[in-house]
Amino acid sequence: HPIAPTPSSASATSVQVPRIGPRLRCWSIKRSFSERVGEIEAPLTAVANAYAEVRESVPFRLVLGAILAYGNYMNGGTPKGQADGFNLADLAAVAETKATTAKKTLLQHCLEEQQAKIKVADAADGEQDGSEAKGKTKAGPDPKRAEDLREMMALPQSMAAVPDACKVNLAEVTNPNHDLGPEPADAC
């Protein structure tokens, strides 16, 4: 019959194992690795899906182009009036900047302008349909531009994964020691 080790003999034996602290920590990490990966996999997937949507979204590019055009128009005659781009961090200002005479933000104004242009394009499409039947052509808005305007208004639907990604705490997900505990002093 084997003799069961006593707590003092187990403790004495474990002291003889070289680098026992790092070995136990590695063993603990290995045992809980799948669970920890599961904890960060869903948030990382949400961010990756949102990234793909933003990167591939035609409406988003069109909206950014419209914001740049409005900014260049508003800054016309100044060195900022012919910008080729802007920092994405400046997008928050679009939603917060208010006109001095109106009670609406620049973003609200841009959206209202785009909606008005869509109505004009739709009305012109209806007029063109009737005039073409009579053999006449009528100059009107560019149909491609009208389609771009409609597509811009579909921006929220084209980016359904973005709200979920906004809820992700990136500091927690990108932490290289994600819930692994303190680093032992003698770990390699």
mmCIF file of N, CA, C and O in Angstrom, residues 143-178:
data_model
loop_
_atom_site.group_PDB
_atom_site.id
_atom_site.type_symbol
_atom_site.label_atom_id
_atom_site.label_comp_id
_atom_site.label_asym_id
_atom_site.label_seq_id
_atom_site.Cartn_x
_atom_site.Cartn_y
_atom_site.Cartn_z
ATOM 1 N N PRO A 143 -28.624 61.080 -62.471
ATOM 2 C CA PRO A 143 -29.233 59.920 -61.795
ATOM 3 C C PRO A 143 -28.250 59.199 -60.872
ATOM 4 O O PRO A 143 -28.640 58.675 -59.843
ATOM 5 N N LYS A 144 -26.972 59.194 -61.236
ATOM 6 C CA LYS A 144 -25.977 58.553 -60.376
ATOM 7 C C LYS A 144 -25.883 59.304 -59.053
ATOM 8 O O LYS A 144 -25.808 58.710 -57.985
ATOM 9 N N ARG A 145 -25.912 60.637 -59.110
ATOM 10 C CA ARG A 145 -25.865 61.450 -57.894
ATOM 11 C C ARG A 145 -27.092 61.186 -57.023
ATOM 12 O O ARG A 145 -26.990 61.066 -55.817
ATOM 13 N N ALA A 146 -28.257 61.080 -57.662
ATOM 14 C CA ALA A 146 -29.483 60.798 -56.907
ATOM 15 C C ALA A 146 -29.384 59.436 -56.228
ATOM 16 O O ALA A 146 -29.790 59.281 -55.072
ATOM 17 N N GLU A 147 -28.826 58.459 -56.917
ATOM 18 C CA GLU A 147 -28.659 57.131 -56.319
ATOM 19 C C GLU A 147 -27.666 57.199 -55.166
ATOM 20 O O GLU A 147 -27.870 56.558 -54.136
ATOM 21 N N ASP A 148 -26.594 57.985 -55.312
ATOM 22 C CA ASP A 148 -25.635 58.162 -54.226
ATOM 23 C C ASP A 148 -26.315 58.761 -53.002
ATOM 24 O O ASP A 148 -26.064 58.346 -51.869
ATOM 25 N N LEU A 149 -27.186 59.748 -53.226
ATOM 26 C CA LEU A 149 -27.892 60.380 -52.114
ATOM 27 C C LEU A 149 -28.771 59.367 -51.393
ATOM 28 O O LEU A 149 -28.812 59.326 -50.161
ATOM 29 N N ARG A 150 -29.476 58.542 -52.155
ATOM 30 C CA ARG A 150 -30.325 57.518 -51.531
ATOM 31 C C ARG A 150 -29.470 56.516 -50.749
ATOM 32 O O ARG A 150 -29.844 56.068 -49.679
ATOM 33 N N GLU A 151 -28.327 56.186 -51.332
ATOM 34 C CA GLU A 151 -27.451 55.218 -50.668
ATOM 35 C C GLU A 151 -26.875 55.794 -49.377
ATOM 36 O O GLU A 151 -26.715 55.087 -48.384
ATOM 37 N N MET A 152 -26.577 57.093 -49.375
ATOM 38 C CA MET A 152 -26.077 57.735 -48.159
ATOM 39 C C MET A 152 -27.090 57.619 -47.036
ATOM 40 O O MET A 152 -26.718 57.428 -45.872
ATOM 41 N N MET A 153 -28.338 57.739 -47.358
ATOM 42 C CA MET A 153 -29.379 57.680 -46.331
ATOM 43 C C MET A 153 -29.523 56.264 -45.764
ATOM 44 O O MET A 153 -30.119 56.065 -44.712
ATOM 45 N N ALA A 154 -28.942 55.273 -46.447
ATOM 46 C CA ALA A 154 -28.989 53.890 -45.966
ATOM 47 C C ALA A 154 -27.801 53.564 -45.060
ATOM 48 O O ALA A 154 -27.568 52.403 -44.738
ATOM 49 N N LEU A 155 -27.056 54.573 -44.647
ATOM 50 C CA LEU A 155 -25.868 54.353 -43.824
ATOM 51 C C LEU A 155 -26.148 53.527 -42.567
ATOM 52 O O LEU A 155 -25.436 52.561 -42.312
ATOM 53 N N PRO A 156 -27.167 53.844 -41.780
ATOM 54 C CA PRO A 156 -27.373 53.047 -40.559
ATOM 55 C C PRO A 156 -27.593 51.558 -40.841
ATOM 56 O O PRO A 156 -27.083 50.711 -40.109
ATOM 57 N N GLN A 157 -28.301 51.239 -41.917
ATOM 58 C CA GLN A 157 -28.556 49.841 -42.230
ATOM 59 C C GLN A 157 -27.283 49.134 -42.709
ATOM 60 O O GLN A 157 -27.145 47.927 -42.548
ATOM 61 N N SER A 158 -26.366 49.890 -43.308
ATOM 62 C CA SER A 158 -25.147 49.266 -43.838
ATOM 63 C C SER A 158 -24.107 49.014 -42.756
ATOM 64 O O SER A 158 -23.090 48.398 -43.016
ATOM 65 N N MET A 159 -24.368 49.502 -41.553
ATOM 66 C CA MET A 159 -23.388 49.360 -40.475
ATOM 67 C C MET A 159 -24.048 48.815 -39.214
ATOM 68 O O MET A 159 -23.918 49.392 -38.134
ATOM 69 N N ALA A 160 -24.712 47.706 -39.328
ATOM 70 C CA ALA A 160 -25.458 47.143 -38.210
ATOM 71 C C ALA A 160 -24.559 46.642 -37.080
ATOM 72 O O ALA A 160 -24.980 46.594 -35.924
ATOM 73 N N ALA A 161 -23.315 46.278 -37.376
ATOM 74 C CA ALA A 161 -22.425 45.731 -36.343
ATOM 75 C C ALA A 161 -21.725 46.818 -35.525
ATOM 76 O O ALA A 161 -21.158 46.525 -34.476
ATOM 77 N N VAL A 162 -21.759 48.045 -35.978
ATOM 78 C CA VAL A 162 -21.029 49.120 -35.298
ATOM 79 C C VAL A 162 -21.536 49.370 -33.874
ATOM 80 O O VAL A 162 -20.723 49.525 -32.961
ATOM 81 N N PRO A 163 -22.854 49.415 -33.623
ATOM 82 C CA PRO A 163 -23.293 49.644 -32.231
ATOM 83 C C PRO A 163 -22.765 48.602 -31.250
ATOM 84 O O PRO A 163 -22.395 48.943 -30.126
ATOM 85 N N ASP A 164 -22.698 47.330 -31.671
ATOM 86 C CA ASP A 164 -22.156 46.300 -30.776
ATOM 87 C C ASP A 164 -20.674 46.526 -30.513
ATOM 88 O O ASP A 164 -20.196 46.334 -29.397
ATOM 89 N N ALA A 165 -19.943 46.940 -31.536
ATOM 90 C CA ALA A 165 -18.506 47.191 -31.375
ATOM 91 C C ALA A 165 -18.255 48.391 -30.468
ATOM 92 O O ALA A 165 -17.252 48.428 -29.757
ATOM 93 N N CYS A 166 -19.164 49.348 -30.467
ATOM 94 C CA CYS A 166 -19.004 50.531 -29.612
ATOM 95 C C CYS A 166 -19.099 50.169 -28.130
ATOM 96 O O CYS A 166 -18.607 50.912 -27.280
ATOM 97 N N LYS A 167 -19.698 49.058 -27.813
ATOM 98 C CA LYS A 167 -19.851 48.631 -26.425
ATOM 99 C C LYS A 167 -18.618 47.898 -25.896
ATOM 100 O O LYS A 167 -18.517 47.638 -24.708
ATOM 101 N N VAL A 168 -17.686 47.566 -26.785
ATOM 102 C CA VAL A 168 -16.512 46.789 -26.399
ATOM 103 C C VAL A 168 -15.497 47.695 -25.710
ATOM 104 O O VAL A 168 -15.194 48.777 -26.185
ATOM 105 N N ASN A 169 -14.986 47.227 -24.594
ATOM 106 C CA ASN A 169 -13.924 47.917 -23.877
ATOM 107 C C ASN A 169 -12.598 47.428 -24.451
ATOM 108 O O ASN A 169 -12.106 46.367 -24.090
ATOM 109 N N LEU A 170 -12.029 48.205 -25.376
ATOM 110 C CA LEU A 170 -10.814 47.773 -26.059
ATOM 111 C C LEU A 170 -9.631 47.618 -25.120
ATOM 112 O O LEU A 170 -8.774 46.771 -25.341
ATOM 113 N N ALA A 171 -9.564 48.404 -24.069
ATOM 114 C CA ALA A 171 -8.457 48.278 -23.118
ATOM 115 C C ALA A 171 -8.471 46.894 -22.475
ATOM 116 O O ALA A 171 -7.423 46.286 -22.265
ATOM 117 N N GLU A 172 -9.644 46.391 -22.196
ATOM 118 C CA GLU A 172 -9.763 45.067 -21.589
ATOM 119 C C GLU A 172 -9.411 43.966 -22.586
ATOM 120 O O GLU A 172 -8.726 43.009 -22.261
ATOM 121 N N VAL A 173 -9.866 44.117 -23.816
ATOM 122 C CA VAL A 173 -9.659 43.085 -24.832
ATOM 123 C C VAL A 173 -8.209 43.047 -25.308
ATOM 124 O O VAL A 173 -7.688 41.984 -25.619
ATOM 125 N N THR A 174 -7.557 44.190 -25.376
ATOM 126 C CA THR A 174 -6.193 44.229 -25.893
ATOM 127 C C THR A 174 -5.136 44.057 -24.815
ATOM 128 O O THR A 174 -3.952 44.054 -25.120
ATOM 129 N N ASN A 175 -5.550 43.902 -23.570
ATOM 130 C CA ASN A 175 -4.614 43.694 -22.474
ATOM 131 C C ASN A 175 -3.872 42.374 -22.691
ATOM 132 O O ASN A 175 -4.481 41.321 -22.714
ATOM 133 N N PRO A 176 -2.544 42.413 -22.844
ATOM 134 C CA PRO A 176 -1.812 41.168 -23.089
ATOM 135 C C PRO A 176 -1.870 40.202 -21.914
ATOM 136 O O PRO A 176 -1.678 39.012 -22.081
ATOM 137 N N ASN A 177 -2.144 40.685 -20.726
ATOM 138 C CA ASN A 177 -2.243 39.812 -19.545
ATOM 139 C C ASN A 177 -3.688 39.650 -19.117
ATOM 140 O O ASN A 177 -3.995 39.590 -17.943
ATOM 141 N N HIS A 178 -4.601 39.576 -20.055
ATOM 142 C CA HIS A 178 -6.040 39.529 -19.798
ATOM 143 C C HIS A 178 -6.379 38.527 -18.703
ATOM 144 O O HIS A 178 -6.350 37.317 -18.912
#
